[in-house]
Short mmCIF file of C-alpha atoms in Angstrom, two decimals:
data_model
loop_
_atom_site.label_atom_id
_atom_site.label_comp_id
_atom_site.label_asym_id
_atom_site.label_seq_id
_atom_site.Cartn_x
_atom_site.Cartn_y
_atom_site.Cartn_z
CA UNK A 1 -41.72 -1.75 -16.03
CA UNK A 2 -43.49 -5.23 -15.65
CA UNK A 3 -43.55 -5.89 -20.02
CA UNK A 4 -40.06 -4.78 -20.27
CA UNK A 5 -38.77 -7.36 -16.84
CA UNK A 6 -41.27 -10.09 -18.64
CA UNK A 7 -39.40 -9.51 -22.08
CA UNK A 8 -36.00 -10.03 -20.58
CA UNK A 9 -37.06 -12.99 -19.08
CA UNK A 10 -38.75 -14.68 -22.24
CA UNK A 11 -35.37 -13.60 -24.14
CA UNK A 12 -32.76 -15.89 -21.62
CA UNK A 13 -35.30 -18.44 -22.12
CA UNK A 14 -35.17 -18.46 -26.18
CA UNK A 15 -31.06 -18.55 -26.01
CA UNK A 16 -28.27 -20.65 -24.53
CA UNK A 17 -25.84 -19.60 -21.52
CA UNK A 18 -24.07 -16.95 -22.76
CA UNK A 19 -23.96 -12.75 -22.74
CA UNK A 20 -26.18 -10.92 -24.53
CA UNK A 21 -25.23 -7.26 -25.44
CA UNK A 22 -28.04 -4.85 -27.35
CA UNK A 23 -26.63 -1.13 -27.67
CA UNK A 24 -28.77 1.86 -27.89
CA UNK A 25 -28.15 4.68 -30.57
CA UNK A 26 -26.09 7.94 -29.87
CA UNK A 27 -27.17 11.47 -30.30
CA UNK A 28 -26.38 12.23 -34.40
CA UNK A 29 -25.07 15.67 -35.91
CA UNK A 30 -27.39 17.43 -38.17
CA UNK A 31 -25.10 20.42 -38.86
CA UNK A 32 -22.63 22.01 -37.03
CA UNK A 33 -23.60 21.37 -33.57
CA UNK A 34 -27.37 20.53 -33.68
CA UNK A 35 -28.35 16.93 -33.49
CA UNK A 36 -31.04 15.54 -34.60
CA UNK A 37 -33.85 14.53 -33.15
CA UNK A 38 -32.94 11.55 -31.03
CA UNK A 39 -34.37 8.34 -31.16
CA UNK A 40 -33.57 5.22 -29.16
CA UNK A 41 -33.18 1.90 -31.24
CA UNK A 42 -36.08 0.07 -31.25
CA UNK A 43 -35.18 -3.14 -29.63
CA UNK A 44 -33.02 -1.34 -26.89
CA UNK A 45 -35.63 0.11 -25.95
CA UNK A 46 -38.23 -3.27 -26.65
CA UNK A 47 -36.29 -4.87 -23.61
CA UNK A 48 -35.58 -2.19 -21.41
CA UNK A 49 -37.92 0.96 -21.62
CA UNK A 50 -34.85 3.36 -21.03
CA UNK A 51 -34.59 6.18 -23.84
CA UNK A 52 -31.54 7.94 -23.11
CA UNK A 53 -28.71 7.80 -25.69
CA UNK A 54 -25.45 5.87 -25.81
CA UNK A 55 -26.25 3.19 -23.68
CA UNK A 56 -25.72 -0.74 -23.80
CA UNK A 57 -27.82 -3.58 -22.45
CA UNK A 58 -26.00 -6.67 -20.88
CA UNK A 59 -27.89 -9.97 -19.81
CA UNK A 60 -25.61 -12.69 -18.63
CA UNK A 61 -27.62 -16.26 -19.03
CA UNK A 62 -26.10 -18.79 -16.55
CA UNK A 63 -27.28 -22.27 -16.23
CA UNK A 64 -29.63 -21.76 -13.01
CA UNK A 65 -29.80 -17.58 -13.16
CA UNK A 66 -29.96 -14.67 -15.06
CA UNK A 67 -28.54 -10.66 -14.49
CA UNK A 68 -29.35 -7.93 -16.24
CA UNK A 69 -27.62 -5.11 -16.50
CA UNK A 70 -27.27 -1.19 -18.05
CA UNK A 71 -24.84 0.62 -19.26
CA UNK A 72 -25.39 4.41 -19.01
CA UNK A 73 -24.29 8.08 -19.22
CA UNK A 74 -22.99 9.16 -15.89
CA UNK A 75 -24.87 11.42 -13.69
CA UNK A 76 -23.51 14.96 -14.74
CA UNK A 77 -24.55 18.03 -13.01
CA UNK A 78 -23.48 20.67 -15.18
CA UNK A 79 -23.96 18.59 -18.60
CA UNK A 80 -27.63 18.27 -17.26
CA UNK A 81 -28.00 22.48 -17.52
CA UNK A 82 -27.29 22.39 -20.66
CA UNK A 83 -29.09 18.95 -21.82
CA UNK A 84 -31.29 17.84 -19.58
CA UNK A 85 -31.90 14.97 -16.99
CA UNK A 86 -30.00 12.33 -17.12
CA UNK A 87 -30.98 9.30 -14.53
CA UNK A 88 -27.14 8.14 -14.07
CA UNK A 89 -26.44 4.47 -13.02
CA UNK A 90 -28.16 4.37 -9.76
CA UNK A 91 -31.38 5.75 -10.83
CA UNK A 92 -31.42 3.61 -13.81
CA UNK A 93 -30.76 0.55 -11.89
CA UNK A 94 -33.76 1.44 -9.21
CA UNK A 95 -36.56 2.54 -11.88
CA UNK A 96 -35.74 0.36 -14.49
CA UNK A 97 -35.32 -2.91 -12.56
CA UNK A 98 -31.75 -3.85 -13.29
CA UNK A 99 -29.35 -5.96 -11.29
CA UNK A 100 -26.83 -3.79 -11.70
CA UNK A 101 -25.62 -0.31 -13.78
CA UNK A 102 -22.89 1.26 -14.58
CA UNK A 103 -21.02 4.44 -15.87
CA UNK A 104 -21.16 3.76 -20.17
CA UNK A 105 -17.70 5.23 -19.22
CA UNK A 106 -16.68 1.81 -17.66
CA UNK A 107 -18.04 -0.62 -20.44
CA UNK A 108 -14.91 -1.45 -22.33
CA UNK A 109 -13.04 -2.45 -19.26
CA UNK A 110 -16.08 -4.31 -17.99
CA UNK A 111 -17.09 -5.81 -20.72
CA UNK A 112 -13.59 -7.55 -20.84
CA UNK A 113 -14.60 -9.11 -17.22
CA UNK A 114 -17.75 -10.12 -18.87
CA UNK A 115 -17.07 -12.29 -21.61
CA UNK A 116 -14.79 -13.94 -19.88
CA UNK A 117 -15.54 -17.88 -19.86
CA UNK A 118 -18.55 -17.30 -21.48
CA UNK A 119 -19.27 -19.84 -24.12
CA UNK A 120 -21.65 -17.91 -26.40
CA UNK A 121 -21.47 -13.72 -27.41
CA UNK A 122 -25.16 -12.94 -28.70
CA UNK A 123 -25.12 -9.05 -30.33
CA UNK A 124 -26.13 -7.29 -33.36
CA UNK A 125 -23.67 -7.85 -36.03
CA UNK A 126 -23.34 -6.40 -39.99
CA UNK A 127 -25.56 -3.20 -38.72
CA UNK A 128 -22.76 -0.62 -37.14
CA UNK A 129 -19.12 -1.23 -38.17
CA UNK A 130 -17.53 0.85 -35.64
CA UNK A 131 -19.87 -1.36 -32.65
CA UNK A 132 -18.58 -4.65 -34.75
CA UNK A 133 -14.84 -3.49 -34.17
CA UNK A 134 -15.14 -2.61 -30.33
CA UNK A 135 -17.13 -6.18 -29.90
CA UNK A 136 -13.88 -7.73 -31.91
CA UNK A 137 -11.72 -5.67 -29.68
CA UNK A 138 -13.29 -7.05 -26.36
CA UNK A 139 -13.41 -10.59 -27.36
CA UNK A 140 -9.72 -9.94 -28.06
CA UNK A 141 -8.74 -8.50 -24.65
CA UNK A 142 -10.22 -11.93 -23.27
CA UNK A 143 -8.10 -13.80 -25.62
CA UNK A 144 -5.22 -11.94 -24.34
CA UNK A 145 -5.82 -13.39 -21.21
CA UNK A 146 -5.53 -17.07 -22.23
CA UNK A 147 -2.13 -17.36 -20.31
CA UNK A 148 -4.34 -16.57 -16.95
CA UNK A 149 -6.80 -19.85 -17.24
CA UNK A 150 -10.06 -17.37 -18.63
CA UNK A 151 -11.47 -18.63 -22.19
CA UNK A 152 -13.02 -16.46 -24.59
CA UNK A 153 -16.77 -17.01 -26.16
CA UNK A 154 -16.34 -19.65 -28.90
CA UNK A 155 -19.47 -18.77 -30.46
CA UNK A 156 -20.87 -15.47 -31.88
CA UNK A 157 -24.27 -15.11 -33.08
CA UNK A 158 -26.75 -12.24 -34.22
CA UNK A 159 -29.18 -11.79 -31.68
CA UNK A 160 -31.98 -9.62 -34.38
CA UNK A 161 -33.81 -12.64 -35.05
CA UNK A 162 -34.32 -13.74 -31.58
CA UNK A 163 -35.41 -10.33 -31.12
CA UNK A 164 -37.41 -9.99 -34.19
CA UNK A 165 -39.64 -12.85 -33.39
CA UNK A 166 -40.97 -11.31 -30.19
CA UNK A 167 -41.21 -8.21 -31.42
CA UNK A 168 -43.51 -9.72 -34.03
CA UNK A 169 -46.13 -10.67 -31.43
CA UNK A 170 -47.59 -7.72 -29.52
CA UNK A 171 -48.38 -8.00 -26.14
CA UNK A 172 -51.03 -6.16 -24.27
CA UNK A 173 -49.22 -3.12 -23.24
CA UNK A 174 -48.19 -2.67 -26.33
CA UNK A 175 -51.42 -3.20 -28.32
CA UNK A 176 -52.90 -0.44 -26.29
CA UNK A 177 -50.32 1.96 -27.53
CA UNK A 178 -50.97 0.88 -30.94
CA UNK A 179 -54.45 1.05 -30.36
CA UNK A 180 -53.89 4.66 -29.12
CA UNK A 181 -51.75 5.76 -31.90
CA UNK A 182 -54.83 4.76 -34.60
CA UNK A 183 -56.85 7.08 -32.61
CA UNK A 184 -54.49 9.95 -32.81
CA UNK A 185 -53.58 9.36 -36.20
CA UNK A 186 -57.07 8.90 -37.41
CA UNK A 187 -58.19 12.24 -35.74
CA UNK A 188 -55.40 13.87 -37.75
CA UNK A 189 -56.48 12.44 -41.21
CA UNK A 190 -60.11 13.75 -40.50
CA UNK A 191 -58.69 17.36 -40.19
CA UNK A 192 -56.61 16.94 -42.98
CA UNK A 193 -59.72 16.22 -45.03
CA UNK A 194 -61.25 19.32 -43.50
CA UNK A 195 -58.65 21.39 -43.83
CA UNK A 196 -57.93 20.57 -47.81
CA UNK A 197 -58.88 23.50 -50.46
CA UNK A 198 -57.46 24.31 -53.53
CA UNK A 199 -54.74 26.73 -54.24
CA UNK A 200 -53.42 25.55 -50.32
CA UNK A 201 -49.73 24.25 -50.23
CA UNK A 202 -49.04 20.95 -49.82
CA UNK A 203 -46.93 21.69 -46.90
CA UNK A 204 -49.87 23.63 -45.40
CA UNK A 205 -51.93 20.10 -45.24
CA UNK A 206 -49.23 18.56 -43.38
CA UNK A 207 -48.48 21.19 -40.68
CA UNK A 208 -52.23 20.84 -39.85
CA UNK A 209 -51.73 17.05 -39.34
CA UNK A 210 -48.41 17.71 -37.22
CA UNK A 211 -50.27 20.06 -35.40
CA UNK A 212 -53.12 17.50 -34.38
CA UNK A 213 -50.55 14.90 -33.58
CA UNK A 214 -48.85 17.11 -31.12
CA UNK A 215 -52.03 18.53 -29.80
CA UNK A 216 -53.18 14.87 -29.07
CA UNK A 217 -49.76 13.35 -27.29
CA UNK A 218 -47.98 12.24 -30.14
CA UNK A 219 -44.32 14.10 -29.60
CA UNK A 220 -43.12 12.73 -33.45
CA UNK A 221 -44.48 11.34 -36.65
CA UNK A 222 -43.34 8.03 -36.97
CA UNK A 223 -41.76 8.52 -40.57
CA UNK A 224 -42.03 11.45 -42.83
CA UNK A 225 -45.29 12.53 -44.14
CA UNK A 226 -45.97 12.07 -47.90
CA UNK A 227 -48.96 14.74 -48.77
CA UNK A 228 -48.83 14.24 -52.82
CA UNK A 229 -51.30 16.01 -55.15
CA UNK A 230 -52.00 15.36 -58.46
CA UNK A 231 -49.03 14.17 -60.47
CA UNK A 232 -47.84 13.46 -57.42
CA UNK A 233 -49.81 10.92 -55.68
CA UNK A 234 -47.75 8.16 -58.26
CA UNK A 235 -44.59 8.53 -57.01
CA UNK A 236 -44.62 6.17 -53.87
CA UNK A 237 -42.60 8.09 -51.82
CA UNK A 238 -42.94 11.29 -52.63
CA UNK A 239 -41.80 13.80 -49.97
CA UNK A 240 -41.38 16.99 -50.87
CA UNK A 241 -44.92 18.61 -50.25
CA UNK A 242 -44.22 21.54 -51.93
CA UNK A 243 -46.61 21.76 -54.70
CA UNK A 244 -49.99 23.96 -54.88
CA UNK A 245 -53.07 21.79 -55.02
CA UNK A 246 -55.25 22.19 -57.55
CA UNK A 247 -58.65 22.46 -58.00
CA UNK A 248 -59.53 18.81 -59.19
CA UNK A 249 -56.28 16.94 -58.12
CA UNK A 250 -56.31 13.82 -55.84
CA UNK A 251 -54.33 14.13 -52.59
CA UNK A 252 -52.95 11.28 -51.11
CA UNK A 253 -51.82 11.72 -47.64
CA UNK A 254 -49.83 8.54 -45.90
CA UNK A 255 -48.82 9.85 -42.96
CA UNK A 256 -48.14 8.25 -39.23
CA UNK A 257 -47.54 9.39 -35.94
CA UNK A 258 -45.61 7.62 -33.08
CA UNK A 259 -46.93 7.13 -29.31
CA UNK A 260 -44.73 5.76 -26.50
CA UNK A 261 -42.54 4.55 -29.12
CA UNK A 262 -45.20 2.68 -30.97
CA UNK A 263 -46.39 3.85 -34.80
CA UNK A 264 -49.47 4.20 -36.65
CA UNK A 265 -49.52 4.06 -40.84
CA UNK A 266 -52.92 5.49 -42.48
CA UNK A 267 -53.06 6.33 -46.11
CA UNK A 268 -55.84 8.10 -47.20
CA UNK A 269 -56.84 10.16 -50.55
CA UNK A 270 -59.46 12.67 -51.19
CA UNK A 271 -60.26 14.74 -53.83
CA UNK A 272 -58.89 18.77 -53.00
CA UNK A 273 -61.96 20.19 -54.04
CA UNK A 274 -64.37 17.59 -52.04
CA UNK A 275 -65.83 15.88 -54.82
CA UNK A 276 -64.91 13.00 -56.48
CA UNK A 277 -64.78 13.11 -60.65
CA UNK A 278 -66.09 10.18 -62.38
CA UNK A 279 -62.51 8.58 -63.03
CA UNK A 280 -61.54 9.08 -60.03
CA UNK A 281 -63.81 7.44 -58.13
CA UNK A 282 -64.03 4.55 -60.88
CA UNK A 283 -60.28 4.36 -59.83
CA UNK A 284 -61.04 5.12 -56.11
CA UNK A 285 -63.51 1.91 -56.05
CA UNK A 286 -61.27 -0.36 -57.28
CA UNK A 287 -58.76 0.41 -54.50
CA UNK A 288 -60.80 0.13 -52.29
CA UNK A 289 -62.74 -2.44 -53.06
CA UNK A 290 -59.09 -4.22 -53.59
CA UNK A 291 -58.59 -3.25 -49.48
CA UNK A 292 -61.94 -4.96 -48.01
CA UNK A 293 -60.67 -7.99 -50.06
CA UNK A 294 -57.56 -7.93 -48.90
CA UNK A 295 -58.51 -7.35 -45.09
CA UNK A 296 -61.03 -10.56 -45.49
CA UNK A 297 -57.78 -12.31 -46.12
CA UNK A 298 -56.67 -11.23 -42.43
CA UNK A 299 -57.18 -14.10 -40.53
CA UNK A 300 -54.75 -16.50 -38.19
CA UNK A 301 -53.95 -19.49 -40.22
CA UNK A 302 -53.93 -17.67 -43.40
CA UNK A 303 -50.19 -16.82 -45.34
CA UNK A 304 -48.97 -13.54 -45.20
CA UNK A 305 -49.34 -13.22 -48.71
CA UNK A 306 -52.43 -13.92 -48.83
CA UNK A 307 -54.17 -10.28 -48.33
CA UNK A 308 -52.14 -9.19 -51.33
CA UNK A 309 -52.77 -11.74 -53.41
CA UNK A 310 -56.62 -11.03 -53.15
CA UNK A 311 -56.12 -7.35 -53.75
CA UNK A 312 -53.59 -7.71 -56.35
CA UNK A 313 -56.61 -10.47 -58.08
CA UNK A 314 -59.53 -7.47 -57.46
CA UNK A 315 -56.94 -4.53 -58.83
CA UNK A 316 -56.07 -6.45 -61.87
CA UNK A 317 -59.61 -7.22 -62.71
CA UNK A 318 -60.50 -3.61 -62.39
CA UNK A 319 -57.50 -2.65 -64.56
CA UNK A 320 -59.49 -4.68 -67.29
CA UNK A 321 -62.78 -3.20 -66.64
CA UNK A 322 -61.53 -0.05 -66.75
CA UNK A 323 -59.64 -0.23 -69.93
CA UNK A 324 -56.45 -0.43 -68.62
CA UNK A 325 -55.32 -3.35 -69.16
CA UNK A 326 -56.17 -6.09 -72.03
CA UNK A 327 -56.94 -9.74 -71.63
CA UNK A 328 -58.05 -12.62 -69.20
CA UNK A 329 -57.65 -11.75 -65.56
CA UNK A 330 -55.46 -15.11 -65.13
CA UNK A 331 -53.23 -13.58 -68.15
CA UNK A 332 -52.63 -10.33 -66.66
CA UNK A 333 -51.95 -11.94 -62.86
CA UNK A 334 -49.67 -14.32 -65.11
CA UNK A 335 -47.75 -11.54 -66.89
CA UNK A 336 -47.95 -9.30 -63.95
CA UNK A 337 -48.55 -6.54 -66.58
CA UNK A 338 -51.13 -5.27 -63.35
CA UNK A 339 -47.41 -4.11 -62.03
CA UNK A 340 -47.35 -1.04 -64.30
CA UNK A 341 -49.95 0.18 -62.11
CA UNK A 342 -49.40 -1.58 -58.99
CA UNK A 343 -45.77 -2.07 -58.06
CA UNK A 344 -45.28 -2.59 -54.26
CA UNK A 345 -46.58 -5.34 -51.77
CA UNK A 346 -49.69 -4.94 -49.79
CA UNK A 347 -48.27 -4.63 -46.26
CA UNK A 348 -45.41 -5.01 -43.87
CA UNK A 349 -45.31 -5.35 -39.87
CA UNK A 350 -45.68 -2.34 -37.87
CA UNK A 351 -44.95 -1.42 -34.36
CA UNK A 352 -41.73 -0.03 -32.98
CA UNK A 353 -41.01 0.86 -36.16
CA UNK A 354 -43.25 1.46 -39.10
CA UNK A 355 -41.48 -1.27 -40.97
CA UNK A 356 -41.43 -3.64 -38.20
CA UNK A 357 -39.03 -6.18 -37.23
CA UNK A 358 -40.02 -9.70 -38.59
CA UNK A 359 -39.47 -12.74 -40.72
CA UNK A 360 -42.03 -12.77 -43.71
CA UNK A 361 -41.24 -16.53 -44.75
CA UNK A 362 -39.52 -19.51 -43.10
CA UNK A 363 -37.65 -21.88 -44.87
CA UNK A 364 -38.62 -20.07 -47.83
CA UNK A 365 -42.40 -20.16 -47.37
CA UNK A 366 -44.69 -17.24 -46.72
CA UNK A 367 -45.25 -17.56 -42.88
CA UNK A 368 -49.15 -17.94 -41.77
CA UNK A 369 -50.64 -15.05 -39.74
CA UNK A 370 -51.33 -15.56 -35.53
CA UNK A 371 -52.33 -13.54 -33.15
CA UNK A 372 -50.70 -10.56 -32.02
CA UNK A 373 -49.30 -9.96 -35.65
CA UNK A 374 -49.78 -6.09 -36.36
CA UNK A 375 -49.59 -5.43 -40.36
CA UNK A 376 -50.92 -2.63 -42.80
CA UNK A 377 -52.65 -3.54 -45.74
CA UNK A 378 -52.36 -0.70 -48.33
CA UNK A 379 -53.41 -1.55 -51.71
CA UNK A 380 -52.81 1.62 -54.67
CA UNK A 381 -53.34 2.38 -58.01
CA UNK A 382 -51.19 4.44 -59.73
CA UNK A 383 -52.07 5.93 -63.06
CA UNK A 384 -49.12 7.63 -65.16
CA UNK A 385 -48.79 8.70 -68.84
CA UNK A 386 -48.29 5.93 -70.95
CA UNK A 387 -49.86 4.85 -74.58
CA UNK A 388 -52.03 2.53 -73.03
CA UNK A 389 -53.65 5.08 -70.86
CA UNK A 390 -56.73 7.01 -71.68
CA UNK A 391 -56.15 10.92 -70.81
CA UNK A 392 -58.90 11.01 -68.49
CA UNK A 393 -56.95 8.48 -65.95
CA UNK A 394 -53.87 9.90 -66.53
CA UNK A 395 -51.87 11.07 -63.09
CA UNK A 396 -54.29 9.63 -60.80
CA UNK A 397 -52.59 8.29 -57.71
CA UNK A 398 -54.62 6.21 -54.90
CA UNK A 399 -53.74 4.27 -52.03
CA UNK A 400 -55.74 3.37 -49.25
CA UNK A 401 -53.79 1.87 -45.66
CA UNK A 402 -55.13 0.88 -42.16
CA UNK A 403 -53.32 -0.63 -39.60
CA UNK A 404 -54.85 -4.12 -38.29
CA UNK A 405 -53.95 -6.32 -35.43
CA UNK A 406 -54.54 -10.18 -35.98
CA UNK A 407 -57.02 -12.10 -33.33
CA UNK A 408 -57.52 -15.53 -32.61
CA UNK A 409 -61.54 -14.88 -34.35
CA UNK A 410 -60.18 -12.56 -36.82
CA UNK A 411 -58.61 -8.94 -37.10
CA UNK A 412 -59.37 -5.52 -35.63
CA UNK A 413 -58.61 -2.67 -37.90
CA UNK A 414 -56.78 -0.15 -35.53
CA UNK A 415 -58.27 2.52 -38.01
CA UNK A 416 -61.55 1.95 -37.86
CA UNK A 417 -62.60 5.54 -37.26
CA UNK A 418 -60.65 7.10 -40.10
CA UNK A 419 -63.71 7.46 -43.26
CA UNK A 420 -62.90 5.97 -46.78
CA UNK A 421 -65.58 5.53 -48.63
CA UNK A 422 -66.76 7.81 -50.65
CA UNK A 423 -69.52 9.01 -49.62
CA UNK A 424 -67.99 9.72 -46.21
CA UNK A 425 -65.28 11.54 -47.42
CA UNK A 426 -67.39 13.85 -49.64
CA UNK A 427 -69.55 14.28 -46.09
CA UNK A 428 -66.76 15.33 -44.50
CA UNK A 429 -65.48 17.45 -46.90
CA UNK A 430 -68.63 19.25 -47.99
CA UNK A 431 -68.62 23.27 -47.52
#
């Protein structure tokens, strides 16, 4: 529990007296009465480690002490039968180092008690309409109470940015996790590459990588898997998998699993049939050669924009080279005419969730990269019909993602282990 106690404390420290209040998600129908999946909001669970549903975190910040505190589902004998364990508020408070816990049962009435003569309210605002009503509704009851002497927080902020900003800097514990979830996820990309043939389902690829996460740890892909063939591979988030591959289509596979909450992001694409054609791999180069550029540019002290700006330079000159594209390489960069091919940014945050929390710029500037940052950088080139296009690119989809954590000397690709050249690829794919 030691990172979770340590984040709580670093959060009172980063906001003025006041009560904090982070709820967790709830269980959510799929149909009928199965639910899916559940999964505990991210920075619930970034400041307590508890990943049961409907539950609230409460920190009250005084001026020479701090309590935290969990709401939770009561302990329930006969509910547990049916659902499972449930820790209750006594457990909870023991295992997960709270000051005190209570029955989730209890919160309206005790968050009334709360809030009361509390300058400050710090929650999540604009995200859940029916949480913003019941917070409305408690700072209400206290108002109702002026008569008594009690005063009601005068100020209400959004607490995601607080939040955000440590999230954005991994600690230890949690770059282990990420550095575990590479491993898994890099294993499964490997047996996706062994497992490709034509005439095979698209679907078929991805149960084999689901199967390797689970076999490994990993209970859940972090996000859906795209496994696009072909035509496919230039839709960006393609995610049906339902195609047959075909002997001499591309298959791009960006796929992720999760592990103790933390994700991993790989994109890789290989040929079905285990050899590159000469297009392709004039198209494949570029791409990657667009990558190595772009994780150069993955260094503290260096904007965030950077890495994409020196693959988006490297794509657009190979967009020329290739025929693609006419003109100077400053001409293209300054009509972005490179977008008809490459349309999307070369990274984002990762870590509780693939799409991590984060500020990209402050005060309207690109922020500069430190340590602890975790980002993908995931360069493509996406080739579809179009006048300008000779046939023998047309439909050709590539990306190519790794994960990399940002060092005070440099950056560590969490991926290191997954093969992308080509010749590796064709290694591991040869029959």
């Amino acid at each position: 529990m030691q990172p979770y106690i340590t984040r709580r404390a670093i959060l009172s420290t980063r906001l003025a007296a006041g009560v904090v209040i982070v709820p967790n998600t709830t269980e959510v129908i799929r149909n009928a009465d199965s639910t899916y999946p559940f999964r505990y909001d991210s920075s619930f669970y970034y400041l307590t480690g508890f990943n049961e549903a409907d539950a609230v975190f409460v920190q009250i910040i005084g001026a020479e002490s701090t309590q935290n505190i969990l709401f939770c589902r009561p302990k329930d004998l006969e509910r547990e039968i049916w659902d499972g364990y449930r820790h209750g508020p006594d457990a909870a408070r023991e295992q997960f180092n709270f000051d005190a816990a209570y029955s989730i049962e209890e919160l309206d009435q005790k968050m009334i008690e709360l809030l009361q003569n509390q300058p400050r309210l710090h929650t999540t605002f604009g995200h859940n309409a029916a949480w913003d009503s019941r917070v409305a509704s408690w700072v209400n009851g206290v108002r109702a109470k002026v008569r008594s002497g009690v005063t009601a927080p005068n100020e209400i902020a959004d607490i995601r940015s607080t939040i955000a900003e440590m999230r954005l800097f991994k600690d230890e514990f949690e770059i282990a996790l990420l550095r575990k979830a590479g491993l898994i996820n890099s294993a499964a990309h490997i047996r996706a590459m062994r497992f490709a043939r034509p005439g095979q389902m698209e679907y078929e690829v991805e149960a084999e990588i689901l199967h390797d996460y689970y076999r490994q740890g990993s209970r859940f892909p972090a996000y859906s898997s795209i496994v696009a063939s072909g035509a496919n591979a230039t839709c960006l988030h393609y995610g049906e998998n339902n195609q047959r591959m075909n002997d001499g289509d591309l298959l791009l596979i960006d796929a992720g699993c999760e592990i103790g909450g933390y994700a991993s992001d790989i994109t890789r694409t290989f040929p079905v049939n285990g050899k590159f054609s000469g297009p392709q791999k004039d198209v494949y180069e570029v791409t990657l050669a667009a990558q190595y550029a772009a994780l150069d540019a993955c260094r503290a002290g260096k904007s965030w924009n950077a890495p994409h700006e020196a693959a988006v330079r490297v794509l657009a000159q190979g967009m020329i080279d290739l025929g693609l594209l006419q003109g100077s390489l400053d001409g293209v960069l300054e009509s972005l005419s490179y977008k008809q091919f490459y349309m999307h940014n070369t990274g984002h945050w990762m870590g509780l969730d693939v799409h991590d929390a984060g500020a990209y710029k402050i005060k309207g500037e690109w922020r500069n990269l430190e340590a602890g940052m975790v980002m993908t950088v995931e360069p493509g080139f996406y080739i579809r019909p179009a006048a300008n296009v000779p046939k023998h690119f047309e439909n050709i989809g590539v990306r190519i993602e790794d994960d990399v954590l940002i060092t005070k000397d440099g950056m560590e690709n969490l991926n290191a282990s997954c093969p992308k050249t080509v010749a590796e690829i064709e290694a591991i794919m040869a029959r």
